[in-house]
Short mmCIF file of C-alpha atoms in Angstrom, two decimals:
data_model
loop_
_atom_site.label_atom_id
_atom_site.label_comp_id
_atom_site.label_asym_id
_atom_site.label_seq_id
_atom_site.Cartn_x
_atom_site.Cartn_y
_atom_site.Cartn_z
CA GLY A 1 84.89 -17.14 -1.85
CA ALA A 2 87.05 -20.16 -2.73
CA VAL A 3 87.41 -21.90 0.55
CA VAL A 4 88.95 -24.60 1.11
CA SER A 5 88.80 -26.96 4.29
CA GLN A 6 91.07 -29.88 5.80
CA HIS A 7 89.78 -32.67 8.27
CA PRO A 8 90.83 -33.68 11.84
CA SER A 9 93.77 -30.69 11.76
CA ARG A 10 95.39 -32.56 14.25
CA VAL A 11 95.82 -36.36 14.84
CA ILE A 12 97.76 -38.87 16.84
CA CYS A 13 97.88 -41.90 16.34
CA LYS A 14 99.70 -45.33 16.89
CA SER A 15 102.42 -47.05 14.40
CA GLY A 16 100.98 -49.73 11.56
CA THR A 17 96.87 -47.98 11.84
CA SER A 18 95.66 -45.45 8.93
CA VAL A 19 94.24 -42.82 9.10
CA LYS A 20 92.26 -40.26 6.29
CA ILE A 21 92.25 -36.26 6.01
CA GLU A 22 89.66 -35.01 4.05
CA CYS A 23 90.25 -31.98 1.10
CA ARG A 24 86.95 -30.55 0.93
CA SER A 25 86.37 -27.56 -1.22
CA LEU A 26 83.14 -25.01 0.52
CA ASP A 27 82.25 -22.85 -2.22
CA PHE A 28 83.65 -24.14 -5.47
CA GLN A 29 84.19 -27.33 -7.37
CA ALA A 30 87.13 -28.40 -8.31
CA THR A 31 87.85 -31.20 -10.60
CA THR A 32 92.10 -31.05 -9.61
CA MET A 33 93.09 -31.44 -5.92
CA PHE A 34 96.28 -31.62 -4.45
CA TRP A 35 98.20 -32.99 -2.34
CA TYR A 36 100.96 -31.71 -0.41
CA ARG A 37 103.32 -32.35 2.63
CA GLN A 38 105.05 -30.00 4.49
CA PHE A 39 108.06 -30.76 7.04
CA PRO A 40 109.53 -28.35 9.72
CA LYS A 41 110.36 -25.20 7.90
CA GLN A 42 110.72 -26.88 4.77
CA SER A 43 108.61 -26.25 1.92
CA LEU A 44 106.17 -28.04 0.68
CA MET A 45 106.74 -31.16 -1.45
CA LEU A 46 103.94 -32.46 -3.96
CA MET A 47 102.70 -36.19 -3.54
CA ALA A 48 100.18 -36.24 -5.99
CA THR A 49 97.18 -34.70 -8.30
CA SER A 50 93.79 -36.11 -7.06
CA ASN A 51 91.81 -36.09 -10.17
CA GLU A 52 87.75 -36.50 -10.11
CA GLY A 53 87.16 -39.92 -10.44
CA SER A 54 90.54 -41.52 -11.73
CA LYS A 55 93.78 -42.43 -9.79
CA ALA A 56 95.32 -39.83 -8.47
CA THR A 57 98.63 -38.98 -10.59
CA TYR A 58 101.68 -39.59 -7.78
CA GLU A 59 105.06 -37.35 -7.23
CA GLN A 60 108.44 -40.00 -7.85
CA GLY A 61 109.11 -41.33 -4.69
CA VAL A 62 105.48 -41.23 -3.82
CA GLU A 63 104.67 -44.89 -2.81
CA LYS A 64 100.60 -44.88 -4.00
CA ASP A 65 100.11 -48.36 -2.30
CA LYS A 66 100.47 -46.03 0.94
CA PHE A 67 99.00 -43.15 0.36
CA LEU A 68 95.66 -43.58 -0.86
CA ILE A 69 93.96 -40.85 -2.82
CA ASN A 70 90.40 -40.73 -3.70
CA HIS A 71 88.81 -38.19 -5.49
CA ALA A 72 84.66 -39.12 -4.74
CA SER A 73 82.75 -36.24 -6.38
CA LEU A 74 83.88 -32.55 -7.38
CA THR A 75 83.99 -31.34 -3.78
CA LEU A 76 85.94 -33.34 -2.02
CA SER A 77 88.73 -35.86 -1.64
CA THR A 78 90.49 -37.85 0.95
CA LEU A 79 94.02 -39.04 1.86
CA THR A 80 94.55 -41.88 3.56
CA VAL A 81 98.10 -43.03 5.25
CA THR A 82 97.68 -46.59 5.87
CA SER A 83 99.46 -48.49 8.31
CA ALA A 84 101.44 -45.66 9.58
CA HIS A 85 104.54 -45.20 10.68
CA PRO A 86 106.25 -42.55 12.50
CA GLU A 87 108.09 -41.48 9.77
CA ASP A 88 104.76 -40.22 8.50
CA SER A 89 103.97 -37.63 11.15
CA SER A 90 103.76 -34.91 8.87
CA PHE A 91 101.57 -31.15 8.02
CA TYR A 92 99.67 -32.66 5.61
CA ILE A 93 97.77 -29.67 2.93
CA CYS A 94 95.71 -30.30 0.05
CA SER A 95 95.24 -27.55 -2.76
CA ALA A 96 91.55 -26.99 -4.96
CA SER A 97 91.50 -25.15 -8.15
CA PRO A 98 88.40 -23.06 -8.91
CA MET A 99 88.81 -24.87 -12.50
CA ILE A 100 91.81 -26.74 -14.39
CA ARG A 101 92.15 -27.05 -17.61
CA ARG A 102 95.01 -28.16 -19.35
CA GLY A 103 97.71 -25.33 -19.86
CA GLY A 104 95.45 -23.46 -17.33
CA THR A 105 96.57 -20.47 -15.02
CA ASP A 106 94.47 -20.73 -11.86
CA THR A 107 94.69 -19.66 -8.44
CA GLN A 108 95.46 -23.33 -6.58
CA TYR A 109 93.80 -22.51 -3.11
CA PHE A 110 94.78 -24.28 0.47
CA GLY A 111 93.63 -25.98 3.01
CA PRO A 112 94.70 -25.69 6.81
CA GLY A 113 96.49 -28.79 6.95
CA THR A 114 96.39 -31.43 8.48
CA ARG A 115 99.58 -31.85 11.28
CA LEU A 116 100.04 -35.71 11.78
CA THR A 117 101.32 -37.63 14.62
CA VAL A 118 102.15 -41.52 14.18
CA LEU A 119 103.02 -42.48 18.03
CA ALA B 1 112.23 -28.44 -15.75
CA GLN B 2 110.61 -25.55 -13.75
CA SER B 3 111.98 -24.06 -10.44
CA VAL B 4 112.29 -21.95 -8.42
CA ALA B 5 114.43 -19.91 -5.52
CA GLN B 6 113.88 -17.71 -2.79
CA PRO B 7 117.96 -16.51 -1.86
CA GLU B 8 117.06 -15.69 1.61
CA ASP B 9 115.73 -17.85 4.23
CA GLN B 10 114.92 -14.94 6.45
CA VAL B 11 114.01 -11.34 5.78
CA ASN B 12 114.27 -8.79 8.90
CA VAL B 13 112.38 -5.36 8.28
CA ALA B 14 111.83 -2.79 11.46
CA GLU B 15 107.83 -1.90 11.53
CA GLY B 16 106.72 0.81 8.76
CA ASN B 17 109.84 0.03 6.35
CA PRO B 18 109.42 -0.91 3.14
CA LEU B 19 109.98 -4.56 2.76
CA THR B 20 111.57 -6.47 -0.24
CA VAL B 21 111.24 -10.73 -0.63
CA LYS B 22 113.24 -11.77 -3.28
CA CYS B 23 112.02 -14.18 -6.22
CA THR B 24 113.82 -15.84 -9.33
CA TYR B 25 112.51 -18.20 -11.65
CA SER B 26 113.74 -20.54 -13.92
CA VAL B 27 111.05 -21.99 -16.78
CA SER B 28 110.75 -23.60 -20.81
CA GLY B 29 107.36 -21.63 -21.70
CA ASN B 30 105.18 -19.23 -20.06
CA PRO B 31 105.95 -18.77 -16.07
CA TYR B 32 102.89 -18.07 -14.28
CA LEU B 33 104.12 -16.63 -10.46
CA PHE B 34 102.60 -16.76 -7.44
CA TRP B 35 102.60 -15.86 -4.23
CA TYR B 36 101.59 -16.95 -0.51
CA VAL B 37 101.88 -16.61 3.38
CA GLN B 38 101.77 -19.37 6.23
CA TYR B 39 100.86 -18.87 9.32
CA PRO B 40 102.66 -21.05 11.32
CA ASN B 41 100.92 -24.09 12.13
CA ARG B 42 98.54 -22.65 8.96
CA GLY B 43 98.02 -23.51 5.44
CA LEU B 44 98.91 -21.73 2.35
CA GLN B 45 97.06 -18.12 1.96
CA PHE B 46 96.63 -17.01 -1.30
CA LEU B 47 98.51 -12.71 -2.19
CA LEU B 48 98.91 -11.83 -5.53
CA LYS B 49 99.59 -13.84 -8.74
CA TYR B 50 101.15 -13.02 -12.41
CA ILE B 51 99.83 -14.33 -15.79
CA THR B 52 100.18 -11.61 -17.91
CA GLY B 53 99.23 -8.16 -18.72
CA ASP B 54 100.99 -5.80 -16.32
CA ASN B 55 104.28 -6.92 -14.72
CA LEU B 56 103.21 -4.95 -11.24
CA VAL B 57 100.85 -6.93 -9.95
CA LYS B 58 98.76 -6.16 -6.51
CA GLY B 59 97.47 -8.40 -4.44
CA SER B 60 96.14 -8.99 -0.91
CA TYR B 61 96.89 -6.93 2.34
CA GLY B 62 99.36 -3.71 0.54
CA PHE B 63 100.72 -6.48 -0.83
CA GLU B 64 102.48 -6.30 -4.59
CA ALA B 65 105.00 -8.19 -6.92
CA GLU B 66 106.46 -7.04 -9.38
CA PHE B 67 107.83 -9.45 -12.69
CA ASN B 68 111.02 -9.38 -14.80
CA LYS B 69 111.13 -11.02 -17.19
CA SER B 70 114.91 -10.35 -18.25
CA GLN B 71 116.00 -10.84 -15.02
CA THR B 72 113.33 -14.18 -13.92
CA SER B 73 112.61 -12.99 -11.05
CA PHE B 74 109.41 -12.21 -8.81
CA HIS B 75 109.87 -10.16 -6.14
CA LEU B 76 107.67 -9.55 -3.63
CA LYS B 77 107.40 -5.94 -2.32
CA LYS B 78 105.03 -4.16 0.59
CA PRO B 79 105.87 -0.51 1.34
CA SER B 80 105.18 -0.20 4.90
CA ALA B 81 105.82 -3.11 6.55
CA LEU B 82 103.55 -4.14 9.36
CA VAL B 83 104.42 -6.63 12.29
CA SER B 84 101.26 -8.99 11.41
CA ASP B 85 103.26 -9.23 7.97
CA SER B 86 105.41 -12.41 10.03
CA ALA B 87 105.61 -14.96 8.52
CA LEU B 88 106.80 -17.71 6.04
CA TYR B 89 106.18 -16.49 2.80
CA PHE B 90 107.21 -18.88 -0.45
CA CYS B 91 107.08 -17.86 -4.17
CA ALA B 92 105.58 -20.58 -6.93
CA VAL B 93 105.87 -21.15 -10.73
CA ASN B 94 103.87 -22.66 -13.14
CA ALA B 95 104.19 -23.38 -16.10
CA GLY B 96 101.70 -23.77 -17.77
CA GLY B 97 100.92 -25.34 -20.85
CA THR B 98 103.36 -28.21 -19.73
CA SER B 99 102.80 -28.48 -16.13
CA TYR B 100 98.70 -28.32 -15.33
CA GLY B 101 98.65 -27.23 -12.60
CA LYS B 102 101.66 -28.11 -10.66
CA LEU B 103 102.85 -25.53 -9.08
CA THR B 104 106.75 -25.68 -8.07
CA PHE B 105 107.65 -23.90 -4.52
CA GLY B 106 110.42 -22.39 -3.42
CA GLN B 107 112.02 -22.66 -0.16
CA GLY B 108 110.41 -20.30 1.68
CA THR B 109 111.45 -16.85 3.26
CA ILE B 110 110.42 -16.11 6.64
CA LEU B 111 109.58 -13.07 7.59
CA THR B 112 110.70 -11.11 10.45
CA VAL B 113 109.10 -7.51 11.09
CA HIS B 114 109.96 -5.72 14.39
CA PRO B 115 108.67 -3.33 16.31
#
């Protein structure tokens, strides 16, 4: 149980194009999903918290107009990297919790990640 | 603000020997602590968590961790290491009521188990 999928697993695009990454919770509903970015040999950096039916909450320094997040259902959140540039190349990972409540401590389950390369 | 430190970038052990991956934390409220493992080009896999109760927590693949409040530590341990345990390990903390699900990760520790 508690499986999270991401699609695509790997994408290569040209500079200036937009790329959409999907994150799905396969066997549970997630009111909240999280998007992270990971550089080689580094830790995960939280980009934004995605709540179903409402606007995402972005961490300081993350451009919300560049990284568009949509959480349309309890099992799907998407991250769109708009007008991608080579510096956006990275490993993007999403996570979801089966249940999130204020003050909650539920486990986050992570997707397998998406490797984005912008040429 | 909450923070997590993993003081060792790398840990090397021989197969069959016990292993320890260290983690210390700093939070203002009650800590909820997690360990995750990451294999190359993969997402994170949940190993175990401490919420409340017994200080010794048992998790997946024979791993366990001990919560020590006085030392603000949550070290990951395994009695007998396997070569397949070689991976990148992350400790994370969620301060519960103040962080509402957000995790803060340590910088990660590369564990290498030699045959």
